[in-house]
Tab-separated table of C-alpha atoms and ligand atoms in Angstrom:
chain	number	residue	atom	x	y	z
A	1	ALA	CA	233.553	305.824	83.247
A	2	THR	CA	231.634	302.800	81.164
A	3	ALA	CA	229.256	300.622	83.611
A	4	PRO	CA	230.441	296.969	84.973
A	5	ALA	CA	228.725	294.198	83.451
A	6	PRO	CA	226.037	292.811	85.688
A	7	ASP	CA	226.775	289.549	87.222
A	8	MET	CA	223.610	287.550	86.520
A	9	GLU	CA	225.241	284.677	87.753
A	10	GLY	CA	225.295	287.006	91.232
A	11	VAL	CA	221.749	287.795	90.628
A	12	THR	CA	220.625	284.236	90.196
A	13	ALA	CA	222.084	283.501	93.378
A	14	ALA	CA	220.482	285.723	95.362
A	15	LEU	CA	217.077	284.751	93.819
A	16	LYS	CA	217.757	281.120	94.674
A	17	ALA	CA	218.521	282.568	98.232
A	18	ALA	CA	215.555	284.003	98.335
A	19	MET	CA	213.759	280.821	97.744
A	20	ALA	CA	216.547	278.847	100.495
A	21	ASN	CA	214.695	281.661	102.651
A	22	GLY	CA	211.221	280.542	101.765
A	23	ALA	CA	210.453	282.052	98.531
A	24	PRO	CA	208.316	279.987	96.583
A	25	GLY	CA	209.643	281.763	93.889
A	26	ALA	CA	211.487	285.212	92.817
A	27	MET	CA	212.555	286.800	89.555
A	28	ALA	CA	214.545	289.763	88.676
A	29	ARG	CA	215.229	292.171	85.140
A	30	TYR	CA	217.798	294.084	84.332
A	31	VAL	CA	217.783	296.792	81.868
A	32	SER	CA	220.494	298.945	80.765
A	33	PRO	CA	222.016	300.086	77.317
A	34	GLU	CA	223.567	296.608	76.558
A	35	GLY	CA	219.984	295.240	76.422
A	36	ILE	CA	217.842	293.514	79.060
A	37	GLN	CA	218.372	290.217	81.131
A	38	SER	CA	216.055	288.606	83.206
A	39	ARG	CA	216.542	285.935	85.629
A	40	THR	CA	213.710	283.309	87.167
A	41	VAL	CA	213.614	280.781	89.665
A	42	GLY	CA	210.864	278.858	91.450
A	43	VAL	CA	207.199	279.013	90.985
A	44	ARG	CA	204.529	281.892	90.743
A	45	ASP	CA	201.897	279.636	92.021
A	46	ARG	CA	202.473	276.645	94.212
A	47	VAL	CA	199.255	274.373	93.390
A	48	SER	CA	199.414	274.830	89.998
A	49	GLY	CA	203.679	274.481	89.570
A	50	ALA	CA	203.694	277.295	87.280
A	51	ALA	CA	206.869	278.680	86.715
A	52	MET	CA	207.631	282.454	88.067
A	53	ASP	CA	207.593	284.579	84.415
A	54	VAL	CA	208.983	287.595	84.354
A	55	ASN	CA	205.772	288.736	82.212
A	56	ALA	CA	204.059	288.219	85.267
A	57	ARG	CA	201.917	291.186	87.576
A	58	PHE	CA	202.235	291.826	91.085
A	59	ARG	CA	201.651	293.872	94.423
A	60	ILE	CA	204.513	296.179	94.529
A	61	GLY	CA	203.984	297.520	97.974
A	62	SER	CA	205.496	300.844	99.502
A	63	VAL	CA	207.078	301.251	95.083
A	64	SER	CA	203.558	302.784	95.145
A	65	LYS	CA	204.789	305.543	97.273
A	66	THR	CA	207.149	306.922	94.634
A	67	PHE	CA	204.161	306.980	92.027
A	68	SER	CA	201.680	308.584	94.656
A	69	THR	CA	205.165	311.145	94.884
A	70	VAL	CA	205.499	311.729	91.027
A	71	VAL	CA	201.906	312.725	90.881
A	72	LEU	CA	202.254	315.257	94.320
A	73	LEU	CA	205.547	316.255	92.381
A	74	GLN	CA	204.016	317.201	89.350
A	75	LEU	CA	200.907	319.222	90.943
A	76	VAL	CA	203.397	321.287	93.108
A	77	GLN	CA	205.085	322.023	89.311
A	78	GLU	CA	201.780	322.962	88.190
A	79	GLY	CA	201.356	325.347	91.233
A	80	LYS	CA	198.322	323.388	92.461
A	81	LEU	CA	200.370	322.850	95.846
A	82	SER	CA	203.268	324.455	97.767
A	83	LEU	CA	205.909	321.965	98.962
A	84	ASP	CA	206.756	323.986	102.073
A	85	ALA	CA	203.044	324.967	103.221
A	86	PRO	CA	201.107	323.364	105.636
A	87	VAL	CA	199.198	320.005	104.995
A	88	ASN	CA	196.140	321.980	106.580
A	89	LYS	CA	196.302	324.720	103.635
A	90	TYR	CA	195.036	322.163	101.246
A	91	LEU	CA	192.939	319.782	103.765
A	92	PRO	CA	191.744	322.381	106.533
A	93	GLY	CA	191.643	320.819	109.838
A	94	ALA	CA	192.813	317.246	108.823
A	95	LEU	CA	195.954	317.095	111.158
A	96	PRO	CA	196.163	317.817	114.601
A	97	ASP	CA	199.990	320.129	113.881
A	98	GLU	CA	199.840	323.014	111.556
A	99	ARG	CA	203.211	322.575	111.359
A	100	ILE	CA	203.430	319.624	109.353
A	101	THR	CA	204.092	320.236	105.731
A	102	VAL	CA	203.852	318.554	102.353
A	103	ARG	CA	207.474	317.571	102.585
A	104	HIS	CA	207.457	316.330	106.041
A	105	LEU	CA	204.817	313.876	104.308
A	106	LEU	CA	207.301	313.150	101.316
A	107	THR	CA	210.404	312.573	103.600
A	108	HIS	CA	208.770	310.205	106.531
A	109	ARG	CA	209.449	313.602	109.136
A	110	SER	CA	206.084	314.535	110.242
A	111	GLY	CA	205.455	312.417	113.125
A	112	LEU	CA	202.365	310.783	112.043
A	113	ALA	CA	202.413	307.190	113.692
A	114	ASP	CA	202.615	304.132	111.266
A	115	TYR	CA	199.014	302.605	111.751
A	116	THR	CA	200.323	299.214	110.398
A	117	ASP	CA	202.274	298.156	113.274
A	118	ALA	CA	199.592	297.485	115.120
A	119	MET	CA	197.604	296.355	112.685
A	120	PHE	CA	199.838	293.752	111.689
A	121	ASN	CA	201.443	292.926	114.956
A	122	SER	CA	199.657	289.237	114.961
A	123	THR	CA	200.482	288.673	111.222
A	124	VAL	CA	198.340	285.934	109.899
A	125	PRO	CA	194.981	287.110	111.876
A	126	GLY	CA	196.002	290.628	111.017
A	127	PHE	CA	195.868	290.190	107.608
A	128	GLU	CA	192.850	288.371	107.818
A	129	ALA	CA	191.098	290.646	109.374
A	130	VAL	CA	191.646	293.245	106.856
A	131	ARG	CA	192.170	291.642	103.369
A	132	ASN	CA	188.632	291.850	102.106
A	133	LYS	CA	188.207	295.459	103.914
A	134	VAL	CA	187.599	298.670	102.373
A	135	PHE	CA	188.492	302.032	104.482
A	136	SER	CA	188.288	305.542	103.709
A	137	TYR	CA	191.404	308.123	103.486
A	138	GLN	CA	190.226	309.340	106.790
A	139	GLU	CA	189.447	305.949	108.539
A	140	LEU	CA	193.468	305.347	107.532
A	141	LEU	CA	194.220	308.290	108.998
A	142	ASP	CA	192.195	308.319	112.038
A	143	LEU	CA	194.341	305.029	113.039
A	144	SER	CA	197.031	306.985	112.704
A	145	LEU	CA	195.741	310.191	114.798
A	146	ALA	CA	194.706	307.600	117.716
A	147	LEU	CA	198.588	307.246	118.166
A	148	PRO	CA	201.015	309.473	119.685
A	149	ARG	CA	203.263	310.853	117.352
A	150	THR	CA	206.587	310.010	116.738
A	151	THR	CA	208.309	312.815	116.061
A	152	GLU	CA	208.196	317.104	116.162
A	153	PRO	CA	207.685	317.938	112.552
A	154	GLY	CA	210.685	318.028	110.507
A	155	VAL	CA	212.937	316.884	113.347
A	156	SER	CA	213.604	312.983	112.300
A	157	TYR	CA	212.929	310.547	109.590
A	158	LYS	CA	210.305	307.771	110.996
A	159	TYR	CA	208.767	305.767	108.395
A	160	SER	CA	204.980	305.764	108.171
A	161	ASN	CA	202.363	304.290	105.781
A	162	ALA	CA	200.041	307.288	107.281
A	163	ASN	CA	202.098	309.891	105.349
A	164	PHE	CA	201.127	308.720	102.317
A	165	VAL	CA	197.862	308.018	102.798
A	166	VAL	CA	197.634	311.936	103.872
A	167	VAL	CA	199.494	312.336	99.978
A	168	GLY	CA	196.591	310.516	98.626
A	169	MET	CA	193.849	312.974	100.275
A	170	LEU	CA	196.106	315.931	98.511
A	171	ILE	CA	196.031	314.246	95.188
A	172	GLU	CA	192.325	313.874	95.375
A	173	LYS	CA	191.486	317.335	96.875
A	174	ALA	CA	194.126	319.042	94.257
A	175	THR	CA	192.980	317.156	91.057
A	176	GLY	CA	189.321	316.413	92.613
A	177	ARG	CA	189.496	312.951	90.792
A	178	PRO	CA	190.612	309.224	92.428
A	179	VAL	CA	194.286	308.815	92.505
A	180	ALA	CA	193.802	305.711	90.284
A	181	ASP	CA	192.875	308.557	86.986
A	182	ALA	CA	196.249	310.622	88.468
A	183	TYR	CA	198.539	307.760	88.026
A	184	LYS	CA	196.539	306.739	84.602
A	185	ARG	CA	197.167	309.964	83.542
A	186	ARG	CA	200.156	310.797	84.540
A	187	ILE	CA	202.376	307.905	84.607
A	188	ILE	CA	200.947	305.174	82.885
A	189	THR	CA	199.304	306.272	79.664
A	190	PRO	CA	202.493	308.704	79.031
A	191	LEU	CA	205.229	305.681	80.143
A	192	LYS	CA	203.006	302.986	78.410
A	193	LEU	CA	202.683	301.132	81.329
A	194	ARG	CA	200.655	298.134	80.177
A	195	ASN	CA	200.925	296.000	83.055
A	196	THR	CA	200.339	298.753	85.656
A	197	SER	CA	197.111	299.350	87.447
A	198	TYR	CA	195.601	300.540	90.502
A	199	VAL	CA	192.096	298.731	91.102
A	200	HIS	CA	191.183	299.307	94.601
A	201	PRO	CA	189.235	297.995	96.145
A	202	ASP	CA	189.235	294.798	93.663
A	203	THR	CA	191.035	292.054	95.207
A	204	ARG	CA	191.841	290.664	92.317
A	205	ILE	CA	195.641	290.723	90.265
A	206	LYS	CA	193.997	290.351	86.860
A	207	GLY	CA	195.924	288.621	83.511
A	208	LEU	CA	199.277	286.818	84.418
A	209	HIS	CA	200.460	287.103	87.401
A	210	VAL	CA	202.158	285.959	90.659
A	211	ARG	CA	200.577	284.226	93.317
A	212	GLY	CA	201.996	285.760	96.473
A	213	TYR	CA	202.661	283.520	99.827
A	214	LEU	CA	202.452	284.993	103.811
A	215	HIS	CA	205.041	283.453	105.984
A	216	PRO	CA	202.654	283.157	109.387
A	217	ASP	CA	204.680	284.142	112.532
A	218	GLU	CA	204.619	280.428	113.814
A	219	ALA	CA	207.746	278.474	112.721
A	220	GLY	CA	206.541	275.287	110.727
A	221	ALA	CA	203.471	276.905	110.153
A	222	PRO	CA	201.986	276.961	106.180
A	223	LEU	CA	202.335	279.399	104.222
A	224	VAL	CA	199.226	281.511	103.481
A	225	ASP	CA	198.191	282.414	99.828
A	226	SER	CA	197.723	286.305	100.216
A	227	THR	CA	197.421	287.069	96.602
A	228	GLU	CA	193.517	288.510	96.497
A	229	GLN	CA	193.102	291.423	98.554
A	230	THR	CA	191.926	295.042	98.806
A	231	VAL	CA	195.318	296.376	100.248
A	232	SER	CA	192.904	299.106	101.178
A	233	TRP	CA	195.089	299.672	104.266
A	234	ALA	CA	197.588	301.071	102.117
A	235	GLN	CA	195.809	302.244	99.406
A	236	SER	CA	198.188	305.430	97.811
A	237	ALA	CA	201.019	303.965	100.145
A	238	GLY	CA	200.739	300.784	98.392
A	239	ALA	CA	198.057	299.084	96.373
A	240	VAL	CA	199.623	299.532	92.700
A	241	ILE	CA	199.753	296.105	90.680
A	242	SER	CA	202.771	296.363	88.020
A	243	SER	CA	205.446	293.918	86.130
A	244	PRO	CA	209.320	293.932	86.287
A	245	GLY	CA	209.594	295.509	82.746
A	246	ASP	CA	207.026	298.325	83.641
A	247	LEU	CA	209.047	299.131	87.108
A	248	ASN	CA	212.276	299.215	85.206
A	249	MET	CA	210.414	301.611	82.534
A	250	PHE	CA	208.764	303.856	85.605
A	251	THR	CA	211.930	304.178	87.610
A	252	GLY	CA	214.440	304.500	84.112
A	253	ALA	CA	212.055	307.439	83.155
A	254	LEU	CA	211.407	308.575	86.040
A	255	MET	CA	215.700	309.450	86.388
A	256	ARG	CA	216.097	309.996	82.668
A	257	GLY	CA	213.325	313.521	83.654
A	258	ARG	CA	210.556	312.259	81.696
A	259	LEU	CA	207.996	312.772	84.478
A	260	LEU	CA	209.298	315.702	86.051
A	261	SER	CA	211.381	319.099	85.842
A	262	PRO	CA	215.033	318.600	86.075
A	263	ALA	CA	214.671	321.119	89.174
A	264	MET	CA	212.065	318.641	90.899
A	265	LEU	CA	214.151	315.688	90.250
A	266	GLN	CA	216.760	317.403	92.406
A	267	ALA	CA	214.185	318.174	94.964
A	268	MET	CA	213.632	314.392	94.920
A	269	THR	CA	216.957	312.763	95.026
A	270	THR	CA	217.936	315.563	97.724
A	271	VAL	CA	217.998	313.182	100.684
A	272	THR	CA	219.139	312.650	103.951
A	273	PRO	CA	220.314	309.335	105.749
A	274	THR	CA	217.632	306.594	107.565
A	275	ASP	CA	220.101	304.625	109.325
A	276	ALA	CA	223.580	304.683	110.850
A	277	THR	CA	225.260	302.454	108.020
A	278	ASN	CA	225.334	305.678	106.186
A	279	THR	CA	224.193	303.770	102.937
A	280	ARG	CA	220.767	304.178	103.161
A	281	PHE	CA	218.817	307.460	102.365
A	282	TYR	CA	215.498	308.918	101.894
A	283	GLY	CA	214.403	311.695	99.647
A	284	LEU	CA	211.039	312.852	98.715
A	285	GLY	CA	209.253	309.175	98.134
A	286	LEU	CA	212.123	307.875	96.967
A	287	ARG	CA	214.972	305.834	98.753
A	288	ARG	CA	218.744	306.030	97.417
A	289	TYR	CA	221.210	302.847	98.183
A	290	ASP	CA	224.905	303.509	98.115
A	291	LEU	CA	226.553	300.287	96.689
A	292	SER	CA	229.848	298.588	97.791
A	293	CYS	CA	230.942	299.767	93.984
A	294	GLY	CA	230.613	303.543	94.956
A	295	THR	CA	227.210	303.550	92.496
A	296	GLN	CA	224.305	305.524	93.907
A	297	ILE	CA	220.777	303.665	93.030
A	298	PHE	CA	217.324	305.373	93.360
A	299	GLY	CA	214.221	303.850	93.946
A	300	HIS	CA	211.636	302.009	96.352
A	301	THR	CA	211.403	298.820	98.127
A	302	GLY	CA	207.868	297.024	98.726
A	303	THR	CA	206.391	294.865	101.563
A	304	VAL	CA	202.782	293.711	101.149
A	305	GLN	CA	201.707	290.071	101.945
A	306	GLY	CA	203.171	287.926	99.575
A	307	PHE	CA	205.329	290.078	97.540
A	308	TYR	CA	208.925	291.237	98.338
A	309	THR	CA	209.577	294.074	95.731
A	310	TYR	CA	212.985	295.881	95.002
A	311	ALA	CA	213.027	298.612	91.955
A	312	PHE	CA	215.913	300.849	91.448
A	313	SER	CA	217.835	302.986	88.798
A	314	THR	CA	221.201	304.667	88.489
A	315	ARG	CA	220.777	308.655	88.624
A	316	ASP	CA	220.971	308.771	84.826
A	317	GLY	CA	218.297	306.616	84.337
A	318	MET	CA	220.396	304.601	82.191
A	319	ARG	CA	220.305	301.357	84.569
A	320	SER	CA	217.454	299.608	86.502
A	321	LEU	CA	216.488	296.454	88.132
A	322	SER	CA	213.400	295.237	89.037
A	323	ALA	CA	212.998	292.305	91.612
A	324	VAL	CA	210.110	290.328	93.485
A	325	ALA	CA	209.897	287.548	95.341
A	326	ASN	CA	206.294	286.074	95.955
A	327	THR	CA	206.684	285.677	100.057
A	328	SER	CA	206.733	287.973	103.081
A	329	ASN	CA	207.114	288.297	106.555
A	330	HIS	CA	210.316	286.878	106.249
A	331	GLY	CA	213.196	289.094	106.236
A	332	ALA	CA	215.927	286.771	105.571
A	333	ALA	CA	214.338	286.638	101.993
A	334	ASN	CA	213.753	290.170	101.666
A	335	THR	CA	217.573	290.591	102.423
A	336	ALA	CA	218.779	287.484	100.050
A	337	LEU	CA	216.506	288.971	97.447
A	338	GLY	CA	218.006	292.764	97.976
A	339	GLY	CA	221.400	290.765	97.031
A	340	THR	CA	220.347	291.359	93.204
A	341	LEU	CA	221.200	294.659	93.404
A	342	GLU	CA	225.052	294.554	94.077
A	343	ALA	CA	224.958	292.045	91.607
A	344	ALA	CA	223.160	293.763	89.134
A	345	PHE	CA	224.603	297.692	89.759
A	346	CYS	CA	228.336	296.331	90.551
A	347	GLY	CA	228.976	293.382	88.775
A	348	LYS	CA	231.189	290.466	89.540
A	349	LYS	CA	233.432	291.013	92.906
A	350	PRO	CA	237.139	291.384	91.953
A	351	ALA	CA	238.934	287.796	92.580
B	1	REX	C1	209.047	298.276	104.345
B	1	REX	C2	208.017	298.745	103.122
B	1	REX	N1	206.659	299.080	103.278
B	1	REX	C3	205.888	298.777	102.479
B	1	REX	O1	205.733	298.412	101.125
B	1	REX	C4	204.593	299.080	102.908
B	1	REX	C5	203.084	299.319	102.291
B	1	REX	N2	204.042	298.245	103.542
B	1	REX	C6	204.374	297.905	105.261
B	1	REX	O2	204.322	298.914	105.532
B	1	REX	C7	204.340	296.399	105.450
B	1	REX	C8	202.781	296.130	106.036
B	1	REX	C9	203.103	294.685	107.010
B	1	REX	C10	203.350	293.567	106.254
B	1	REX	C11	203.363	292.087	106.714
B	1	REX	N3	204.180	292.255	108.077
B	1	REX	C12	203.529	291.679	109.349
B	1	REX	O3	202.919	291.229	109.098
B	1	REX	C13	204.427	291.525	110.024
B	1	REX	N4	204.156	291.305	111.402
B	1	REX	C14	204.257	291.322	105.696
B	1	REX	O4	205.481	291.214	106.016
B	1	REX	O5	203.552	290.863	105.004
B	1	REX	C15	209.031	299.616	102.512
B	1	REX	O6	209.080	300.538	102.333
B	1	REX	O7	209.660	299.105	101.864
């Protein structure tokens, strides 16, 4: 069946709703065989008033988890790691439970607690305390291991950044090099993602970029410009910088089979439900959303101080949408931004 035309008015309405819920600006870029359509609203910089710009770069948060997963699955394809081997086989003594496997990390079923809940319980003080800090992977893992595990290994889905900190450790152990090199050599260079980078612990977003604005917990308190930070609290779980076009290319190329073998891509897109709605699922470092029109889309969401991101493609990689709003700690703005997905992939609602 031919895909419905995107409802770009609906995309714009969703972007405006994100602004109505506190985002200084927002944008979306949709790619299909019919071409590229992008929409921008508001500003990328509240001080200069510079308009949101679809060529601008921003922090993609947990969409980074899919970059890390692609690298790890390529290492599995190369026989350097096995999905169902214990993590401790590759990182002796790293985890207190020998039963936790590499696959448990990628499916958020390890039981390793998410240290960011406590770290950011008080949003702005928590952010200010770490924005210029540089953590080692081990320090982040220790924060998680100081907390009770959330499930027996493999039993249930419990989202945790700690899982993808360990994924970063596995990548560096298996390659003998920093994750930045693996992203570059295995994803950024082959796909020519010229606006994508991993610069941890540098705090800047170089080149044309979006400034991010963090909503404080106190109603009515002024937004906090959170653009410059190390994102060391996330690293391989959330520190990649990219652009709408590069994210379209990344998720599209991934689904078209340019990064992984058909068998490995099939494993990555084999999902289990993450909530009771049975429309949200998680595979290996990848979300699946089942839209109201029956279309299934695959990708990831991102939340990092000052930036909400969505980056999804259809299973055949022929249609891709990326969207970003330059605020965070404001769930209504995130939900509003998510409205771009239905508008773009399902088109106009029947009258
Ligand atoms: C959920 C999301 N996960 C991510 O992108 C990872 C990297 N981000 C987080 O875990 C949120 C950290 C707190 C953000 C802060 N929140 C607070 O400080 C709340 N007190 C903020 O909203 O900026 C995903 O997978 O889509």
